[in-house]
Amino acid sequence: MTAPPDDCLARNEWICGEYLSTRRQILWDAVVQHLQLTAVSVLIGLVIALPLAVLARRWGWAAGPVLAVTTILYTIPSLAMFSLLLPVYGLSASLVVAGLVLYSLTLLVRNILAGLRAVPEETRQAARGMGYGPIRLLLTVELPLALPAAMAGLRIAVVSAVSLVTVGAIVGHGGLGNLIYAGITPTTWCRSSTAPAPAARASPRRWADSTTS
């Protein structure tokens, strides 16, 4: 009977320090891609969500349709969402970014709108009495007061994006998800056990948190 090899990679162990030491650049590249996809998607989502929330606040009739559409988008499974976007973006990083942007809208729009609605009407009236126009009122009064709720939505959107980026591995742009996807084989256990550590922290209760913000 032959003795087991000394190398944990050769033994195919779940936890292997040798994997970390010999593949630092691969792990680093995956982390960078993961963070880039997350940051770009959340930033674009914020740019879209802010005017939507402002319009919904200005015109009350628009709040229902805006919230309904963004909520429906959030309920679409990620694999189905990427499949729907595939004819438009192809197998590219833009496909993953577009999907994450759509998922972030419901979290961002809902929380920004809640913050704007929480601004006391007396404060608005006082600002108008001091000669504030609509734009100045929005930028110097309403948005600063809505910032706590908006930041809560932004935090949840970032957490959700960090979790969902991994699904982009199905198109080759999933950051750490690429290692997870490639490691789901009996020959590379250590790869699939190493990559989830920084990514999986973000996944629990993303929807529950958004409803309690």
Short mmCIF file of C-alpha atoms in Angstrom, two decimals:
data_model
loop_
_atom_site.label_atom_id
_atom_site.label_comp_id
_atom_site.label_asym_id
_atom_site.label_seq_id
_atom_site.Cartn_x
_atom_site.Cartn_y
_atom_site.Cartn_z
CA MET A 1 0.00 0.00 0.00
CA THR A 2 1.47 3.33 -1.08
CA ALA A 3 1.85 6.20 1.41
CA PRO A 4 -0.31 9.28 0.84
CA PRO A 5 1.51 12.19 -0.84
CA ASP A 6 2.84 15.01 1.31
CA ASP A 7 1.35 17.74 -0.89
CA CYS A 8 -2.18 18.71 0.19
CA LEU A 9 -2.98 19.51 -3.44
CA ALA A 10 -2.09 15.98 -4.43
CA ARG A 11 -4.21 14.67 -1.56
CA ASN A 12 -7.05 16.90 -2.78
CA GLU A 13 -7.88 18.26 0.68
CA TRP A 14 -10.66 20.77 1.26
CA ILE A 15 -8.37 23.17 3.15
CA CYS A 16 -4.96 23.54 1.52
CA GLY A 17 -2.41 26.23 2.33
CA GLU A 18 -0.37 25.19 -0.68
CA TYR A 19 -3.20 26.29 -2.95
CA LEU A 20 -3.15 29.77 -1.42
CA SER A 21 0.62 30.15 -1.65
CA THR A 22 0.97 28.91 -5.23
CA ARG A 23 -2.05 30.66 -6.73
CA ARG A 24 -1.94 34.10 -5.13
CA GLN A 25 -2.14 35.94 -8.45
CA ILE A 26 -5.15 33.92 -9.58
CA LEU A 27 -6.95 34.64 -6.32
CA TRP A 28 -5.97 38.32 -6.43
CA ASP A 29 -7.25 38.71 -10.01
CA ALA A 30 -10.52 37.06 -9.01
CA VAL A 31 -10.94 39.39 -6.02
CA VAL A 32 -10.21 42.47 -8.15
CA GLN A 33 -12.72 41.42 -10.80
CA HIS A 34 -15.30 40.71 -8.09
CA LEU A 35 -14.87 44.17 -6.57
CA GLN A 36 -14.89 45.90 -9.96
CA LEU A 37 -18.14 44.25 -11.04
CA THR A 38 -19.72 45.08 -7.70
CA ALA A 39 -18.62 48.74 -7.66
CA VAL A 40 -19.58 49.46 -11.28
CA SER A 41 -23.01 47.85 -11.01
CA VAL A 42 -23.93 49.56 -7.73
CA LEU A 43 -22.71 52.94 -9.01
CA ILE A 44 -24.76 52.67 -12.20
CA GLY A 45 -27.74 51.47 -10.17
CA LEU A 46 -27.42 54.51 -7.89
CA VAL A 47 -27.28 56.89 -10.87
CA ILE A 48 -30.52 55.37 -12.21
CA ALA A 49 -32.29 54.94 -8.87
CA LEU A 50 -31.82 58.50 -7.61
CA PRO A 51 -33.84 60.25 -10.35
CA LEU A 52 -36.46 57.49 -10.24
CA ALA A 53 -36.93 58.02 -6.51
CA VAL A 54 -37.06 61.81 -6.91
CA LEU A 55 -39.69 61.54 -9.65
CA ALA A 56 -41.70 59.09 -7.57
CA ARG A 57 -41.58 61.56 -4.67
CA ARG A 58 -42.56 64.53 -6.82
CA TRP A 59 -45.36 62.73 -8.63
CA GLY A 60 -47.14 60.42 -6.21
CA TRP A 61 -48.86 58.47 -8.97
CA ALA A 62 -45.48 57.30 -10.29
CA ALA A 63 -44.39 55.69 -7.01
CA GLY A 64 -46.60 52.61 -7.42
CA PRO A 65 -45.47 51.68 -10.96
CA VAL A 66 -41.80 52.41 -10.23
CA LEU A 67 -41.76 50.26 -7.09
CA ALA A 68 -43.78 47.53 -8.78
CA VAL A 69 -41.45 47.25 -11.77
CA THR A 70 -38.27 47.27 -9.70
CA THR A 71 -39.70 44.71 -7.29
CA ILE A 72 -40.70 42.40 -10.15
CA LEU A 73 -37.17 42.65 -11.56
CA TYR A 74 -35.78 41.64 -8.17
CA THR A 75 -37.91 38.48 -8.09
CA ILE A 76 -36.50 37.14 -11.39
CA PRO A 77 -33.97 34.35 -10.67
CA SER A 78 -30.42 35.35 -11.52
CA LEU A 79 -29.91 32.60 -14.10
CA ALA A 80 -33.13 33.58 -15.85
CA MET A 81 -32.13 37.27 -15.74
CA PHE A 82 -28.77 36.57 -17.36
CA SER A 83 -30.48 34.42 -19.99
CA LEU A 84 -32.86 37.27 -20.86
CA LEU A 85 -29.99 39.75 -21.16
CA LEU A 86 -27.74 37.38 -23.12
CA PRO A 87 -29.01 38.37 -26.61
CA VAL A 88 -28.28 42.02 -25.82
CA TYR A 89 -24.89 41.84 -24.11
CA GLY A 90 -23.49 38.46 -25.12
CA LEU A 91 -21.02 36.56 -22.97
CA SER A 92 -19.38 39.65 -21.51
CA ALA A 93 -18.86 41.43 -18.22
CA SER A 94 -21.55 43.90 -19.32
CA LEU A 95 -24.09 41.09 -19.03
CA VAL A 96 -23.24 40.62 -15.35
CA VAL A 97 -23.19 44.37 -14.67
CA ALA A 98 -26.57 44.89 -16.33
CA GLY A 99 -28.15 42.12 -14.28
CA LEU A 100 -26.72 43.45 -11.04
CA VAL A 101 -27.91 46.97 -11.88
CA LEU A 102 -31.47 45.74 -12.34
CA TYR A 103 -31.33 43.84 -9.05
CA SER A 104 -30.00 46.88 -7.18
CA LEU A 105 -32.78 49.19 -8.33
CA THR A 106 -35.47 47.92 -5.98
CA LEU A 107 -33.16 48.22 -2.96
CA LEU A 108 -31.92 51.69 -3.87
CA VAL A 109 -35.17 53.21 -5.15
CA ARG A 110 -37.21 51.95 -2.19
CA ASN A 111 -34.80 53.27 0.43
CA ILE A 112 -34.11 56.62 -1.25
CA LEU A 113 -37.84 57.16 -1.68
CA ALA A 114 -38.46 56.27 1.96
CA GLY A 115 -35.82 58.80 3.01
CA LEU A 116 -37.34 61.55 0.86
CA ARG A 117 -40.81 60.84 2.20
CA ALA A 118 -39.49 61.07 5.76
CA VAL A 119 -38.39 64.68 5.32
CA PRO A 120 -40.81 66.78 7.45
CA GLU A 121 -43.15 68.95 5.41
CA GLU A 122 -42.47 71.80 7.82
CA THR A 123 -38.82 71.71 6.80
CA ARG A 124 -39.74 71.95 3.15
CA GLN A 125 -42.11 74.84 3.80
CA ALA A 126 -39.45 76.67 5.79
CA ALA A 127 -36.92 76.23 2.97
CA ARG A 128 -39.43 77.50 0.40
CA GLY A 129 -40.14 80.47 2.63
CA MET A 130 -36.43 81.29 2.56
CA GLY A 131 -36.52 81.37 -1.24
CA TYR A 132 -35.25 77.87 -2.01
CA GLY A 133 -36.20 76.64 -5.47
CA PRO A 134 -36.98 72.98 -6.24
CA ILE A 135 -33.41 72.02 -7.20
CA ARG A 136 -31.79 73.82 -4.30
CA LEU A 137 -34.39 72.37 -1.94
CA LEU A 138 -33.61 68.87 -3.19
CA LEU A 139 -29.83 69.19 -3.05
CA THR A 140 -29.43 71.09 0.22
CA VAL A 141 -32.41 69.96 2.29
CA GLU A 142 -34.16 66.82 1.12
CA LEU A 143 -31.22 64.66 0.03
CA PRO A 144 -29.10 65.37 3.13
CA LEU A 145 -32.03 64.47 5.38
CA ALA A 146 -32.75 61.35 3.31
CA LEU A 147 -29.11 60.24 3.44
CA PRO A 148 -29.43 57.75 6.36
CA ALA A 149 -32.16 55.77 4.61
CA ALA A 150 -30.33 56.02 1.28
CA MET A 151 -27.11 54.74 2.83
CA ALA A 152 -28.99 51.78 4.30
CA GLY A 153 -30.25 50.90 0.82
CA LEU A 154 -26.77 51.37 -0.63
CA ARG A 155 -25.27 49.03 1.96
CA ILE A 156 -27.83 46.33 1.21
CA ALA A 157 -27.32 46.79 -2.55
CA VAL A 158 -23.57 46.32 -2.16
CA VAL A 159 -24.07 43.20 -0.05
CA SER A 160 -26.51 41.80 -2.60
CA ALA A 161 -24.17 42.57 -5.51
CA VAL A 162 -21.19 40.92 -3.80
CA SER A 163 -23.28 37.79 -3.42
CA LEU A 164 -24.77 37.79 -6.92
CA VAL A 165 -21.52 38.47 -8.79
CA THR A 166 -20.59 34.83 -8.24
CA VAL A 167 -23.45 33.75 -10.52
CA GLY A 168 -21.63 35.54 -13.35
CA ALA A 169 -19.28 32.57 -13.44
CA ILE A 170 -21.69 30.90 -15.86
CA VAL A 171 -20.56 33.45 -18.47
CA GLY A 172 -16.93 33.56 -17.33
CA HIS A 173 -17.17 36.86 -15.45
CA GLY A 174 -17.93 35.97 -11.87
CA GLY A 175 -14.86 37.06 -9.93
CA LEU A 176 -14.44 34.59 -7.11
CA GLY A 177 -17.42 32.74 -8.54
CA ASN A 178 -15.19 31.59 -11.39
CA LEU A 179 -13.06 29.65 -8.91
CA ILE A 180 -16.13 28.26 -7.17
CA TYR A 181 -17.64 27.16 -10.48
CA ALA A 182 -14.39 25.61 -11.68
CA GLY A 183 -13.82 23.93 -8.33
CA ILE A 184 -17.07 21.99 -8.20
CA THR A 185 -15.35 18.79 -9.26
CA PRO A 186 -13.99 15.93 -7.15
CA THR A 187 -10.45 16.83 -8.27
CA THR A 188 -10.28 20.40 -6.96
CA TRP A 189 -11.97 20.57 -3.56
CA CYS A 190 -9.56 23.20 -2.20
CA ARG A 191 -10.47 25.66 -4.97
CA SER A 192 -14.18 25.50 -4.22
CA SER A 193 -13.58 25.84 -0.47
CA THR A 194 -11.18 28.80 -0.73
CA ALA A 195 -13.08 31.19 -3.04
CA PRO A 196 -16.40 31.34 -1.15
CA ALA A 197 -14.87 32.69 2.05
CA PRO A 198 -14.89 36.40 1.09
CA ALA A 199 -17.96 36.18 -1.15
CA ALA A 200 -20.39 34.11 0.89
CA ARG A 201 -20.46 36.52 3.83
CA ALA A 202 -22.76 38.82 1.91
CA SER A 203 -25.48 36.40 0.89
CA PRO A 204 -27.75 35.87 3.93
CA ARG A 205 -30.96 37.81 4.37
CA ARG A 206 -30.46 40.32 1.57
CA TRP A 207 -34.19 40.63 0.99
CA ALA A 208 -35.12 40.50 4.67
CA ASP A 209 -32.74 43.38 5.41
CA SER A 210 -34.19 45.48 2.61
CA THR A 211 -37.70 45.17 3.99
CA THR A 212 -36.65 46.22 7.48
CA SER A 213 -34.57 49.26 6.48
#
